[in-house]
JSON list of C-alpha atoms and ligand atoms in Angstrom, two decimals:
[
{"chain": "A", "resi": 1446, "resn": "MET", "atom": "CA", "xyz": [9.91, 51.87, -48.22]},
{"chain": "A", "resi": 1447, "resn": "THR", "atom": "CA", "xyz": [6.49, 51.32, -49.69]},
{"chain": "A", "resi": 1448, "resn": "ARG", "atom": "CA", "xyz": [3.39, 50.62, -47.61]},
{"chain": "A", "resi": 1449, "resn": "ARG", "atom": "CA", "xyz": [2.03, 47.99, -49.98]},
{"chain": "A", "resi": 1450, "resn": "SER", "atom": "CA", "xyz": [2.55, 44.34, -50.70]},
{"chain": "A", "resi": 1451, "resn": "GLU", "atom": "CA", "xyz": [5.74, 44.79, -52.65]},
{"chain": "A", "resi": 1452, "resn": "HIS", "atom": "CA", "xyz": [5.26, 42.34, -55.50]},
{"chain": "A", "resi": 1453, "resn": "LEU", "atom": "CA", "xyz": [2.06, 44.13, -56.61]},
{"chain": "A", "resi": 1454, "resn": "SER", "atom": "CA", "xyz": [1.97, 47.02, -59.07]},
{"chain": "A", "resi": 1455, "resn": "PRO", "atom": "CA", "xyz": [0.63, 50.28, -57.61]},
{"chain": "A", "resi": 1456, "resn": "GLU", "atom": "CA", "xyz": [-2.52, 49.83, -59.73]},
{"chain": "A", "resi": 1457, "resn": "LEU", "atom": "CA", "xyz": [-3.17, 46.28, -58.56]},
{"chain": "A", "resi": 1458, "resn": "HIS", "atom": "CA", "xyz": [-2.49, 47.28, -54.98]},
{"chain": "A", "resi": 1459, "resn": "ALA", "atom": "CA", "xyz": [-4.99, 50.17, -55.21]},
{"chain": "A", "resi": 1460, "resn": "TYR", "atom": "CA", "xyz": [-7.57, 47.78, -56.67]},
{"chain": "A", "resi": 1461, "resn": "MET", "atom": "CA", "xyz": [-7.00, 45.27, -53.89]},
{"chain": "A", "resi": 1462, "resn": "VAL", "atom": "CA", "xyz": [-7.34, 47.92, -51.17]},
{"chain": "A", "resi": 1463, "resn": "ALA", "atom": "CA", "xyz": [-10.49, 49.28, -52.83]},
{"chain": "A", "resi": 1464, "resn": "HIS", "atom": "CA", "xyz": [-12.02, 45.79, -52.67]},
{"chain": "A", "resi": 1465, "resn": "SER", "atom": "CA", "xyz": [-11.10, 45.08, -49.05]},
{"chain": "A", "resi": 1466, "resn": "ALA", "atom": "CA", "xyz": [-12.51, 46.46, -45.79]},
{"chain": "A", "resi": 1467, "resn": "PRO", "atom": "CA", "xyz": [-12.22, 50.25, -46.19]},
{"chain": "A", "resi": 1468, "resn": "VAL", "atom": "CA", "xyz": [-9.56, 52.30, -44.41]},
{"chain": "A", "resi": 1469, "resn": "ASP", "atom": "CA", "xyz": [-11.50, 54.71, -42.20]},
{"chain": "A", "resi": 1470, "resn": "GLY", "atom": "CA", "xyz": [-10.83, 58.37, -41.41]},
{"chain": "A", "resi": 1471, "resn": "VAL", "atom": "CA", "xyz": [-8.95, 57.59, -38.18]},
{"chain": "A", "resi": 1472, "resn": "LEU", "atom": "CA", "xyz": [-6.36, 55.44, -39.94]},
{"chain": "A", "resi": 1473, "resn": "ARG", "atom": "CA", "xyz": [-6.16, 57.86, -42.88]},
{"chain": "A", "resi": 1474, "resn": "ASP", "atom": "CA", "xyz": [-5.47, 60.75, -40.49]},
{"chain": "A", "resi": 1475, "resn": "LEU", "atom": "CA", "xyz": [-2.91, 58.66, -38.62]},
{"chain": "A", "resi": 1476, "resn": "VAL", "atom": "CA", "xyz": [-1.02, 57.93, -41.84]},
{"chain": "A", "resi": 1477, "resn": "ALA", "atom": "CA", "xyz": [-1.15, 61.61, -42.81]},
{"chain": "A", "resi": 1478, "resn": "GLU", "atom": "CA", "xyz": [0.09, 62.82, -39.41]},
{"chain": "A", "resi": 1479, "resn": "THR", "atom": "CA", "xyz": [2.87, 60.21, -39.37]},
{"chain": "A", "resi": 1480, "resn": "GLU", "atom": "CA", "xyz": [3.96, 61.26, -42.87]},
{"chain": "A", "resi": 1481, "resn": "ARG", "atom": "CA", "xyz": [3.92, 64.92, -41.91]},
{"chain": "A", "resi": 1482, "resn": "ARG", "atom": "CA", "xyz": [5.75, 64.61, -38.59]},
{"chain": "A", "resi": 1483, "resn": "PHE", "atom": "CA", "xyz": [8.07, 61.69, -39.26]},
{"chain": "A", "resi": 1484, "resn": "PRO", "atom": "CA", "xyz": [8.65, 61.71, -43.04]},
{"chain": "A", "resi": 1485, "resn": "ASP", "atom": "CA", "xyz": [11.84, 59.63, -42.85]},
{"chain": "A", "resi": 1486, "resn": "VAL", "atom": "CA", "xyz": [10.17, 56.66, -41.15]},
{"chain": "A", "resi": 1487, "resn": "THR", "atom": "CA", "xyz": [6.67, 56.57, -42.63]},
{"chain": "A", "resi": 1488, "resn": "GLY", "atom": "CA", "xyz": [7.42, 53.15, -44.19]},
{"chain": "A", "resi": 1489, "resn": "LEU", "atom": "CA", "xyz": [7.53, 51.64, -40.71]},
{"chain": "A", "resi": 1490, "resn": "GLN", "atom": "CA", "xyz": [3.72, 51.45, -40.66]},
{"chain": "A", "resi": 1491, "resn": "ILE", "atom": "CA", "xyz": [2.02, 48.33, -41.95]},
{"chain": "A", "resi": 1492, "resn": "GLY", "atom": "CA", "xyz": [-0.01, 48.84, -45.13]},
{"chain": "A", "resi": 1493, "resn": "PRO", "atom": "CA", "xyz": [-3.80, 49.00, -45.44]},
{"chain": "A", "resi": 1494, "resn": "GLU", "atom": "CA", "xyz": [-4.30, 45.43, -46.69]},
{"chain": "A", "resi": 1495, "resn": "GLN", "atom": "CA", "xyz": [-2.20, 44.05, -43.86]},
{"chain": "A", "resi": 1496, "resn": "GLY", "atom": "CA", "xyz": [-4.18, 46.08, -41.35]},
{"chain": "A", "resi": 1497, "resn": "ALA", "atom": "CA", "xyz": [-7.48, 44.80, -42.75]},
{"chain": "A", "resi": 1498, "resn": "PHE", "atom": "CA", "xyz": [-6.11, 41.26, -42.68]},
{"chain": "A", "resi": 1499, "resn": "MET", "atom": "CA", "xyz": [-5.00, 41.55, -39.06]},
{"chain": "A", "resi": 1500, "resn": "THR", "atom": "CA", "xyz": [-8.37, 42.87, -37.87]},
{"chain": "A", "resi": 1501, "resn": "LEU", "atom": "CA", "xyz": [-10.14, 40.05, -39.67]},
{"chain": "A", "resi": 1502, "resn": "PHE", "atom": "CA", "xyz": [-7.60, 37.47, -38.48]},
{"chain": "A", "resi": 1503, "resn": "ALA", "atom": "CA", "xyz": [-8.00, 38.49, -34.82]},
{"chain": "A", "resi": 1504, "resn": "ARG", "atom": "CA", "xyz": [-11.76, 38.15, -35.21]},
{"chain": "A", "resi": 1505, "resn": "LEU", "atom": "CA", "xyz": [-11.53, 34.84, -37.08]},
{"chain": "A", "resi": 1506, "resn": "ILE", "atom": "CA", "xyz": [-9.49, 33.18, -34.35]},
{"chain": "A", "resi": 1507, "resn": "GLY", "atom": "CA", "xyz": [-11.71, 34.70, -31.64]},
{"chain": "A", "resi": 1508, "resn": "ALA", "atom": "CA", "xyz": [-8.77, 36.44, -29.99]},
{"chain": "A", "resi": 1509, "resn": "ARG", "atom": "CA", "xyz": [-9.44, 38.26, -26.72]},
{"chain": "A", "resi": 1510, "resn": "ASP", "atom": "CA", "xyz": [-5.97, 38.96, -25.33]},
{"chain": "A", "resi": 1511, "resn": "ALA", "atom": "CA", "xyz": [-3.21, 40.18, -27.63]},
{"chain": "A", "resi": 1512, "resn": "VAL", "atom": "CA", "xyz": [0.33, 41.53, -27.45]},
{"chain": "A", "resi": 1513, "resn": "GLU", "atom": "CA", "xyz": [2.24, 43.67, -29.92]},
{"chain": "A", "resi": 1514, "resn": "VAL", "atom": "CA", "xyz": [6.01, 44.16, -30.07]},
{"chain": "A", "resi": 1515, "resn": "GLY", "atom": "CA", "xyz": [6.65, 47.38, -32.03]},
{"chain": "A", "resi": 1516, "resn": "THR", "atom": "CA", "xyz": [3.82, 49.92, -31.89]},
{"chain": "A", "resi": 1517, "resn": "PHE", "atom": "CA", "xyz": [5.29, 53.07, -33.52]},
{"chain": "A", "resi": 1518, "resn": "THR", "atom": "CA", "xyz": [2.44, 55.57, -34.07]},
{"chain": "A", "resi": 1519, "resn": "GLY", "atom": "CA", "xyz": [-0.27, 52.97, -33.62]},
{"chain": "A", "resi": 1520, "resn": "TYR", "atom": "CA", "xyz": [-1.54, 51.76, -37.00]},
{"chain": "A", "resi": 1521, "resn": "SER", "atom": "CA", "xyz": [-1.20, 48.01, -36.40]},
{"chain": "A", "resi": 1522, "resn": "SER", "atom": "CA", "xyz": [-2.33, 48.27, -32.77]},
{"chain": "A", "resi": 1523, "resn": "ILE", "atom": "CA", "xyz": [-5.59, 49.91, -33.84]},
{"chain": "A", "resi": 1524, "resn": "CYS", "atom": "CA", "xyz": [-6.14, 47.17, -36.42]},
{"chain": "A", "resi": 1525, "resn": "VAL", "atom": "CA", "xyz": [-5.53, 44.40, -33.89]},
{"chain": "A", "resi": 1526, "resn": "ALA", "atom": "CA", "xyz": [-7.57, 46.07, -31.13]},
{"chain": "A", "resi": 1527, "resn": "ARG", "atom": "CA", "xyz": [-10.52, 46.49, -33.50]},
{"chain": "A", "resi": 1528, "resn": "GLY", "atom": "CA", "xyz": [-10.56, 42.73, -34.04]},
{"chain": "A", "resi": 1529, "resn": "LEU", "atom": "CA", "xyz": [-10.83, 42.06, -30.29]},
{"chain": "A", "resi": 1530, "resn": "PRO", "atom": "CA", "xyz": [-14.13, 41.99, -28.37]},
{"chain": "A", "resi": 1531, "resn": "GLU", "atom": "CA", "xyz": [-15.15, 44.84, -26.05]},
{"chain": "A", "resi": 1532, "resn": "ASP", "atom": "CA", "xyz": [-13.50, 43.14, -23.06]},
{"chain": "A", "resi": 1533, "resn": "GLY", "atom": "CA", "xyz": [-10.37, 42.38, -25.11]},
{"chain": "A", "resi": 1534, "resn": "THR", "atom": "CA", "xyz": [-6.86, 43.51, -24.14]},
{"chain": "A", "resi": 1535, "resn": "LEU", "atom": "CA", "xyz": [-3.81, 44.52, -26.13]},
{"chain": "A", "resi": 1536, "resn": "LEU", "atom": "CA", "xyz": [-0.40, 44.91, -24.50]},
{"chain": "A", "resi": 1537, "resn": "ALA", "atom": "CA", "xyz": [1.54, 47.31, -26.75]},
{"chain": "A", "resi": 1538, "resn": "CYS", "atom": "CA", "xyz": [5.36, 47.31, -26.36]},
{"chain": "A", "resi": 1539, "resn": "ASP", "atom": "CA", "xyz": [7.71, 49.99, -27.67]},
{"chain": "A", "resi": 1540, "resn": "ILE", "atom": "CA", "xyz": [10.69, 52.08, -26.61]},
{"chain": "A", "resi": 1541, "resn": "SER", "atom": "CA", "xyz": [9.68, 55.42, -28.11]},
{"chain": "A", "resi": 1542, "resn": "GLU", "atom": "CA", "xyz": [7.73, 57.89, -26.00]},
{"chain": "A", "resi": 1543, "resn": "GLU", "atom": "CA", "xyz": [7.55, 60.30, -28.94]},
{"chain": "A", "resi": 1544, "resn": "TRP", "atom": "CA", "xyz": [6.09, 57.86, -31.48]},
{"chain": "A", "resi": 1545, "resn": "THR", "atom": "CA", "xyz": [3.70, 56.18, -29.05]},
{"chain": "A", "resi": 1546, "resn": "SER", "atom": "CA", "xyz": [2.36, 59.54, -27.83]},
{"chain": "A", "resi": 1547, "resn": "VAL", "atom": "CA", "xyz": [0.80, 59.76, -31.31]},
{"chain": "A", "resi": 1548, "resn": "ALA", "atom": "CA", "xyz": [-0.56, 56.23, -30.90]},
{"chain": "A", "resi": 1549, "resn": "ARG", "atom": "CA", "xyz": [-2.22, 57.15, -27.58]},
{"chain": "A", "resi": 1550, "resn": "ARG", "atom": "CA", "xyz": [-4.21, 59.95, -29.23]},
{"chain": "A", "resi": 1551, "resn": "TYR", "atom": "CA", "xyz": [-5.34, 57.71, -32.06]},
{"chain": "A", "resi": 1552, "resn": "TRP", "atom": "CA", "xyz": [-6.33, 54.88, -29.69]},
{"chain": "A", "resi": 1553, "resn": "GLU", "atom": "CA", "xyz": [-8.73, 57.41, -28.14]},
{"chain": "A", "resi": 1554, "resn": "ARG", "atom": "CA", "xyz": [-10.05, 58.48, -31.52]},
{"chain": "A", "resi": 1555, "resn": "ALA", "atom": "CA", "xyz": [-10.48, 54.89, -32.67]},
{"chain": "A", "resi": 1556, "resn": "GLY", "atom": "CA", "xyz": [-12.38, 54.03, -29.48]},
{"chain": "A", "resi": 1557, "resn": "VAL", "atom": "CA", "xyz": [-9.92, 51.28, -28.50]},
{"chain": "A", "resi": 1558, "resn": "ALA", "atom": "CA", "xyz": [-7.97, 53.09, -25.74]},
{"chain": "A", "resi": 1559, "resn": "GLY", "atom": "CA", "xyz": [-9.76, 51.05, -23.07]},
{"chain": "A", "resi": 1560, "resn": "LYS", "atom": "CA", "xyz": [-8.33, 47.83, -24.51]},
{"chain": "A", "resi": 1561, "resn": "VAL", "atom": "CA", "xyz": [-4.70, 48.96, -24.88]},
{"chain": "A", "resi": 1562, "resn": "THR", "atom": "CA", "xyz": [-1.95, 49.04, -22.25]},
{"chain": "A", "resi": 1563, "resn": "LEU", "atom": "CA", "xyz": [1.33, 50.60, -23.38]},
{"chain": "A", "resi": 1564, "resn": "ARG", "atom": "CA", "xyz": [4.62, 49.39, -21.90]},
{"chain": "A", "resi": 1565, "resn": "LEU", "atom": "CA", "xyz": [7.62, 51.58, -22.71]},
{"chain": "A", "resi": 1566, "resn": "GLY", "atom": "CA", "xyz": [11.04, 49.96, -22.52]},
{"chain": "A", "resi": 1567, "resn": "PRO", "atom": "CA", "xyz": [13.00, 47.23, -24.30]},
{"chain": "A", "resi": 1568, "resn": "ALA", "atom": "CA", "xyz": [10.34, 44.73, -25.32]},
{"chain": "A", "resi": 1569, "resn": "ILE", "atom": "CA", "xyz": [12.46, 41.75, -24.32]},
{"chain": "A", "resi": 1570, "resn": "ASP", "atom": "CA", "xyz": [12.41, 43.00, -20.71]},
{"chain": "A", "resi": 1571, "resn": "THR", "atom": "CA", "xyz": [8.65, 43.62, -20.84]},
{"chain": "A", "resi": 1572, "resn": "LEU", "atom": "CA", "xyz": [8.01, 40.10, -22.15]},
{"chain": "A", "resi": 1573, "resn": "ARG", "atom": "CA", "xyz": [10.36, 38.41, -19.67]},
{"chain": "A", "resi": 1574, "resn": "ALA", "atom": "CA", "xyz": [8.56, 40.15, -16.81]},
{"chain": "A", "resi": 1575, "resn": "LEU", "atom": "CA", "xyz": [5.20, 38.61, -17.81]},
{"chain": "A", "resi": 1576, "resn": "PRO", "atom": "CA", "xyz": [3.88, 35.49, -16.07]},
{"chain": "A", "resi": 1577, "resn": "PRO", "atom": "CA", "xyz": [5.33, 32.40, -17.78]},
{"chain": "A", "resi": 1578, "resn": "GLY", "atom": "CA", "xyz": [2.23, 30.49, -18.94]},
{"chain": "A", "resi": 1579, "resn": "PRO", "atom": "CA", "xyz": [-0.28, 30.82, -21.79]},
{"chain": "A", "resi": 1580, "resn": "GLN", "atom": "CA", "xyz": [-2.12, 34.16, -21.52]},
{"chain": "A", "resi": 1581, "resn": "PHE", "atom": "CA", "xyz": [-2.44, 35.58, -25.05]},
{"chain": "A", "resi": 1582, "resn": "ASP", "atom": "CA", "xyz": [-4.47, 34.50, -28.08]},
{"chain": "A", "resi": 1583, "resn": "LEU", "atom": "CA", "xyz": [-2.55, 36.61, -30.56]},
{"chain": "A", "resi": 1584, "resn": "ALA", "atom": "CA", "xyz": [0.91, 38.17, -30.83]},
{"chain": "A", "resi": 1585, "resn": "PHE", "atom": "CA", "xyz": [2.25, 40.55, -33.47]},
{"chain": "A", "resi": 1586, "resn": "ILE", "atom": "CA", "xyz": [6.02, 41.03, -33.77]},
{"chain": "A", "resi": 1587, "resn": "ASP", "atom": "CA", "xyz": [7.21, 44.14, -35.68]},
{"chain": "A", "resi": 1588, "resn": "ALA", "atom": "CA", "xyz": [10.21, 45.68, -33.89]},
{"chain": "A", "resi": 1589, "resn": "ASP", "atom": "CA", "xyz": [14.03, 45.41, -34.21]},
{"chain": "A", "resi": 1590, "resn": "LYS", "atom": "CA", "xyz": [14.71, 42.45, -36.50]},
{"chain": "A", "resi": 1591, "resn": "GLU", "atom": "CA", "xyz": [17.77, 41.23, -34.57]},
{"chain": "A", "resi": 1592, "resn": "GLY", "atom": "CA", "xyz": [15.45, 40.67, -31.62]},
{"chain": "A", "resi": 1593, "resn": "TYR", "atom": "CA", "xyz": [12.88, 38.48, -33.39]},
{"chain": "A", "resi": 1594, "resn": "VAL", "atom": "CA", "xyz": [14.13, 35.08, -32.18]},
{"chain": "A", "resi": 1595, "resn": "GLY", "atom": "CA", "xyz": [14.22, 36.38, -28.61]},
{"chain": "A", "resi": 1596, "resn": "TYR", "atom": "CA", "xyz": [10.68, 37.79, -28.85]},
{"chain": "A", "resi": 1597, "resn": "TRP", "atom": "CA", "xyz": [9.46, 34.53, -30.39]},
{"chain": "A", "resi": 1598, "resn": "GLU", "atom": "CA", "xyz": [11.00, 32.48, -27.60]},
{"chain": "A", "resi": 1599, "resn": "GLU", "atom": "CA", "xyz": [9.32, 34.63, -24.96]},
{"chain": "A", "resi": 1600, "resn": "LEU", "atom": "CA", "xyz": [5.97, 34.66, -26.75]},
{"chain": "A", "resi": 1601, "resn": "VAL", "atom": "CA", "xyz": [5.39, 31.11, -28.01]},
{"chain": "A", "resi": 1602, "resn": "PRO", "atom": "CA", "xyz": [4.99, 29.63, -24.49]},
{"chain": "A", "resi": 1603, "resn": "ARG", "atom": "CA", "xyz": [2.64, 32.50, -23.58]},
{"chain": "A", "resi": 1604, "resn": "ILE", "atom": "CA", "xyz": [0.25, 31.85, -26.49]},
{"chain": "A", "resi": 1605, "resn": "ARG", "atom": "CA", "xyz": [-2.77, 29.70, -25.72]},
{"chain": "A", "resi": 1606, "resn": "PRO", "atom": "CA", "xyz": [-3.15, 26.50, -27.78]},
{"chain": "A", "resi": 1607, "resn": "GLY", "atom": "CA", "xyz": [-4.99, 27.46, -30.97]},
{"chain": "A", "resi": 1608, "resn": "GLY", "atom": "CA", "xyz": [-3.76, 31.04, -30.67]},
{"chain": "A", "resi": 1609, "resn": "ALA", "atom": "CA", "xyz": [-1.47, 32.62, -33.23]},
{"chain": "A", "resi": 1610, "resn": "LEU", "atom": "CA", "xyz": [1.62, 34.73, -33.86]},
{"chain": "A", "resi": 1611, "resn": "LEU", "atom": "CA", "xyz": [1.96, 37.17, -36.75]},
{"chain": "A", "resi": 1612, "resn": "VAL", "atom": "CA", "xyz": [5.50, 38.25, -37.61]},
{"chain": "A", "resi": 1613, "resn": "ASP", "atom": "CA", "xyz": [6.21, 41.17, -39.95]},
{"chain": "A", "resi": 1614, "resn": "ASN", "atom": "CA", "xyz": [8.93, 41.85, -42.55]},
{"chain": "A", "resi": 1615, "resn": "THR", "atom": "CA", "xyz": [9.87, 38.20, -42.99]},
{"chain": "A", "resi": 1616, "resn": "LEU", "atom": "CA", "xyz": [10.82, 38.80, -46.65]},
{"chain": "A", "resi": 1617, "resn": "SER", "atom": "CA", "xyz": [12.96, 41.82, -45.69]},
{"chain": "A", "resi": 1618, "resn": "HIS", "atom": "CA", "xyz": [12.21, 43.64, -48.95]},
{"chain": "A", "resi": 1619, "resn": "GLY", "atom": "CA", "xyz": [13.47, 40.66, -50.94]},
{"chain": "A", "resi": 1620, "resn": "ARG", "atom": "CA", "xyz": [16.89, 40.78, -49.31]},
{"chain": "A", "resi": 1621, "resn": "VAL", "atom": "CA", "xyz": [16.45, 37.38, -47.60]},
{"chain": "A", "resi": 1622, "resn": "VAL", "atom": "CA", "xyz": [17.40, 35.70, -50.89]},
{"chain": "A", "resi": 1623, "resn": "ASP", "atom": "CA", "xyz": [20.31, 38.00, -51.74]},
{"chain": "A", "resi": 1624, "resn": "PRO", "atom": "CA", "xyz": [23.42, 36.47, -50.14]},
{"chain": "A", "resi": 1625, "resn": "SER", "atom": "CA", "xyz": [25.42, 39.65, -50.75]},
{"chain": "A", "resi": 1626, "resn": "VAL", "atom": "CA", "xyz": [23.24, 41.43, -48.14]},
{"chain": "A", "resi": 1627, "resn": "THR", "atom": "CA", "xyz": [24.59, 40.73, -44.67]},
{"chain": "A", "resi": 1628, "resn": "LEU", "atom": "CA", "xyz": [23.03, 43.62, -42.74]},
{"chain": "A", "resi": 1629, "resn": "PRO", "atom": "CA", "xyz": [22.25, 42.66, -39.13]},
{"chain": "A", "resi": 1630, "resn": "ALA", "atom": "CA", "xyz": [18.53, 43.25, -39.69]},
{"chain": "A", "resi": 1631, "resn": "VAL", "atom": "CA", "xyz": [18.47, 40.93, -42.70]},
{"chain": "A", "resi": 1632, "resn": "GLU", "atom": "CA", "xyz": [20.54, 38.28, -40.91]},
{"chain": "A", "resi": 1633, "resn": "GLY", "atom": "CA", "xyz": [18.08, 38.62, -38.02]},
{"chain": "A", "resi": 1634, "resn": "ILE", "atom": "CA", "xyz": [15.16, 37.86, -40.32]},
{"chain": "A", "resi": 1635, "resn": "ARG", "atom": "CA", "xyz": [16.99, 34.92, -41.92]},
{"chain": "A", "resi": 1636, "resn": "ALA", "atom": "CA", "xyz": [17.75, 33.49, -38.49]},
{"chain": "A", "resi": 1637, "resn": "PHE", "atom": "CA", "xyz": [14.16, 34.01, -37.40]},
{"chain": "A", "resi": 1638, "resn": "ASN", "atom": "CA", "xyz": [12.67, 32.40, -40.53]},
{"chain": "A", "resi": 1639, "resn": "ALA", "atom": "CA", "xyz": [14.79, 29.26, -40.08]},
{"chain": "A", "resi": 1640, "resn": "HIS", "atom": "CA", "xyz": [14.02, 29.19, -36.34]},
{"chain": "A", "resi": 1641, "resn": "ALA", "atom": "CA", "xyz": [10.24, 29.46, -36.85]},
{"chain": "A", "resi": 1642, "resn": "ARG", "atom": "CA", "xyz": [10.20, 26.91, -39.67]},
{"chain": "A", "resi": 1643, "resn": "ASP", "atom": "CA", "xyz": [11.88, 24.34, -37.41]},
{"chain": "A", "resi": 1644, "resn": "ASP", "atom": "CA", "xyz": [9.71, 25.05, -34.36]},
{"chain": "A", "resi": 1645, "resn": "GLU", "atom": "CA", "xyz": [7.42, 22.08, -33.75]},
{"chain": "A", "resi": 1646, "resn": "ARG", "atom": "CA", "xyz": [5.31, 24.00, -31.24]},
{"chain": "A", "resi": 1647, "resn": "VAL", "atom": "CA", "xyz": [3.64, 25.80, -34.16]},
{"chain": "A", "resi": 1648, "resn": "GLU", "atom": "CA", "xyz": [2.41, 25.26, -37.71]},
{"chain": "A", "resi": 1649, "resn": "GLN", "atom": "CA", "xyz": [3.18, 28.19, -39.94]},
{"chain": "A", "resi": 1650, "resn": "VAL", "atom": "CA", "xyz": [3.09, 29.84, -43.36]},
{"chain": "A", "resi": 1651, "resn": "LEU", "atom": "CA", "xyz": [5.06, 32.81, -44.71]},
{"chain": "A", "resi": 1652, "resn": "LEU", "atom": "CA", "xyz": [2.62, 34.93, -46.76]},
{"chain": "A", "resi": 1653, "resn": "PRO", "atom": "CA", "xyz": [3.50, 37.64, -49.34]},
{"chain": "A", "resi": 1654, "resn": "ILE", "atom": "CA", "xyz": [1.43, 40.30, -47.58]},
{"chain": "A", "resi": 1655, "resn": "GLY", "atom": "CA", "xyz": [3.21, 43.61, -47.08]},
{"chain": "A", "resi": 1656, "resn": "ASP", "atom": "CA", "xyz": [6.92, 42.86, -46.65]},
{"chain": "A", "resi": 1657, "resn": "GLY", "atom": "CA", "xyz": [6.20, 39.22, -45.81]},
{"chain": "A", "resi": 1658, "resn": "LEU", "atom": "CA", "xyz": [3.98, 38.13, -42.94]},
{"chain": "A", "resi": 1659, "resn": "THR", "atom": "CA", "xyz": [4.56, 34.85, -41.13]},
{"chain": "A", "resi": 1660, "resn": "VAL", "atom": "CA", "xyz": [1.39, 33.40, -39.66]},
{"chain": "A", "resi": 1661, "resn": "ALA", "atom": "CA", "xyz": [1.91, 30.72, -37.03]},
{"chain": "A", "resi": 1662, "resn": "ARG", "atom": "CA", "xyz": [-0.65, 28.75, -35.03]},
{"chain": "A", "resi": 1663, "resn": "ARG", "atom": "CA", "xyz": [0.28, 27.42, -31.60]},
{"chain": "A", "resi": 1664, "resn": "ARG", "atom": "CA", "xyz": [-0.41, 23.67, -31.46]},
{"chain": "B", "resi": 1090, "resn": "SAM", "atom": "C1", "xyz": [8.35, 48.90, -37.77]},
{"chain": "B", "resi": 1090, "resn": "SAM", "atom": "S1", "xyz": [7.98, 49.90, -36.38]},
{"chain": "B", "resi": 1090, "resn": "SAM", "atom": "C2", "xyz": [6.40, 49.29, -35.87]},
{"chain": "B", "resi": 1090, "resn": "SAM", "atom": "C3", "xyz": [5.30, 49.73, -36.79]},
{"chain": "B", "resi": 1090, "resn": "SAM", "atom": "C4", "xyz": [3.91, 49.47, -36.25]},
{"chain": "B", "resi": 1090, "resn": "SAM", "atom": "N1", "xyz": [3.68, 48.07, -36.04]},
{"chain": "B", "resi": 1090, "resn": "SAM", "atom": "C5", "xyz": [2.87, 50.07, -37.18]},
{"chain": "B", "resi": 1090, "resn": "SAM", "atom": "O1", "xyz": [2.17, 49.34, -37.89]},
{"chain": "B", "resi": 1090, "resn": "SAM", "atom": "O2", "xyz": [2.76, 51.31, -37.20]},
{"chain": "B", "resi": 1090, "resn": "SAM", "atom": "C6", "xyz": [9.08, 49.27, -35.17]},
{"chain": "B", "resi": 1090, "resn": "SAM", "atom": "C7", "xyz": [8.89, 49.81, -33.77]},
{"chain": "B", "resi": 1090, "resn": "SAM", "atom": "O3", "xyz": [9.68, 49.00, -32.90]},
{"chain": "B", "resi": 1090, "resn": "SAM", "atom": "C8", "xyz": [10.16, 49.83, -31.87]},
{"chain": "B", "resi": 1090, "resn": "SAM", "atom": "N2", "xyz": [11.32, 49.17, -31.28]},
{"chain": "B", "resi": 1090, "resn": "SAM", "atom": "C9", "xyz": [12.56, 49.06, -31.80]},
{"chain": "B", "resi": 1090, "resn": "SAM", "atom": "N3", "xyz": [13.37, 48.40, -30.96]},
{"chain": "B", "resi": 1090, "resn": "SAM", "atom": "C10", "xyz": [12.61, 48.06, -29.88]},
{"chain": "B", "resi": 1090, "resn": "SAM", "atom": "C11", "xyz": [12.87, 47.37, -28.67]},
{"chain": "B", "resi": 1090, "resn": "SAM", "atom": "N4", "xyz": [14.07, 46.87, -28.40]},
{"chain": "B", "resi": 1090, "resn": "SAM", "atom": "N5", "xyz": [11.86, 47.22, -27.79]},
{"chain": "B", "resi": 1090, "resn": "SAM", "atom": "C12", "xyz": [10.63, 47.72, -28.06]},
{"chain": "B", "resi": 1090, "resn": "SAM", "atom": "N6", "xyz": [10.33, 48.38, -29.19]},
{"chain": "B", "resi": 1090, "resn": "SAM", "atom": "C13", "xyz": [11.30, 48.55, -30.09]},
{"chain": "B", "resi": 1090, "resn": "SAM", "atom": "C14", "xyz": [10.45, 51.16, -32.53]},
{"chain": "B", "resi": 1090, "resn": "SAM", "atom": "O4", "xyz": [10.46, 52.21, -31.57]},
{"chain": "B", "resi": 1090, "resn": "SAM", "atom": "C15", "xyz": [9.32, 51.25, -33.55]},
{"chain": "B", "resi": 1090, "resn": "SAM", "atom": "O5", "xyz": [8.25, 52.01, -33.05]}
]
């Protein structure tokens, strides 16, 4: 899978990245190491324009406390953590010790390790174990697609009013509009998209960034 907004030509994508906040050496090295060590799953990382957007977005909403569901080797977590202030916090949830051991090294290199707490285990259990009330300004969901509605239901009540949720892969590589595709992951995204659209606790927009990024603001 490509690491760019999929409706753009490679040339237009390169132009867009070249005219956005630059990708620094830490993120470039992280992409290279991920490609070298895990060539079959490199496409799991968010792309450079989405990373730049998420850093800027965290800053724009003044986020201090954030949570991520689906950390992998750390690209998106570094982008979110960089948008938080020095006393900011990011709770990073994943099930893979192997992939997140790469993330840990790059959090150090990026200078954000002091903001990040990693919780290994099924993210639904991690979220359910959190205190029930509002405690985060920003959430990013990017893990198993069948779990999205469950993650959303745990996270929306824990987002402070005016805070936001970002949800990845909500266009599912275009498969959301192909009724012949009934893969569980695609059905999970369809179910999530309908669920989020009808949720009156938030106002939201599905943007064509990356593989589709839903941006929702908690009322
Ligand atoms: C698409 S990748 C995340 C990519 C990451 N956001 C980035 O930009 O590099 C999905 C991640 O979700 C994790 N994951 C899958 N199922 C999970 C679960 N039930 N609980 C927690 N993490 C899970 C996987 O281990 C994987 O690292």
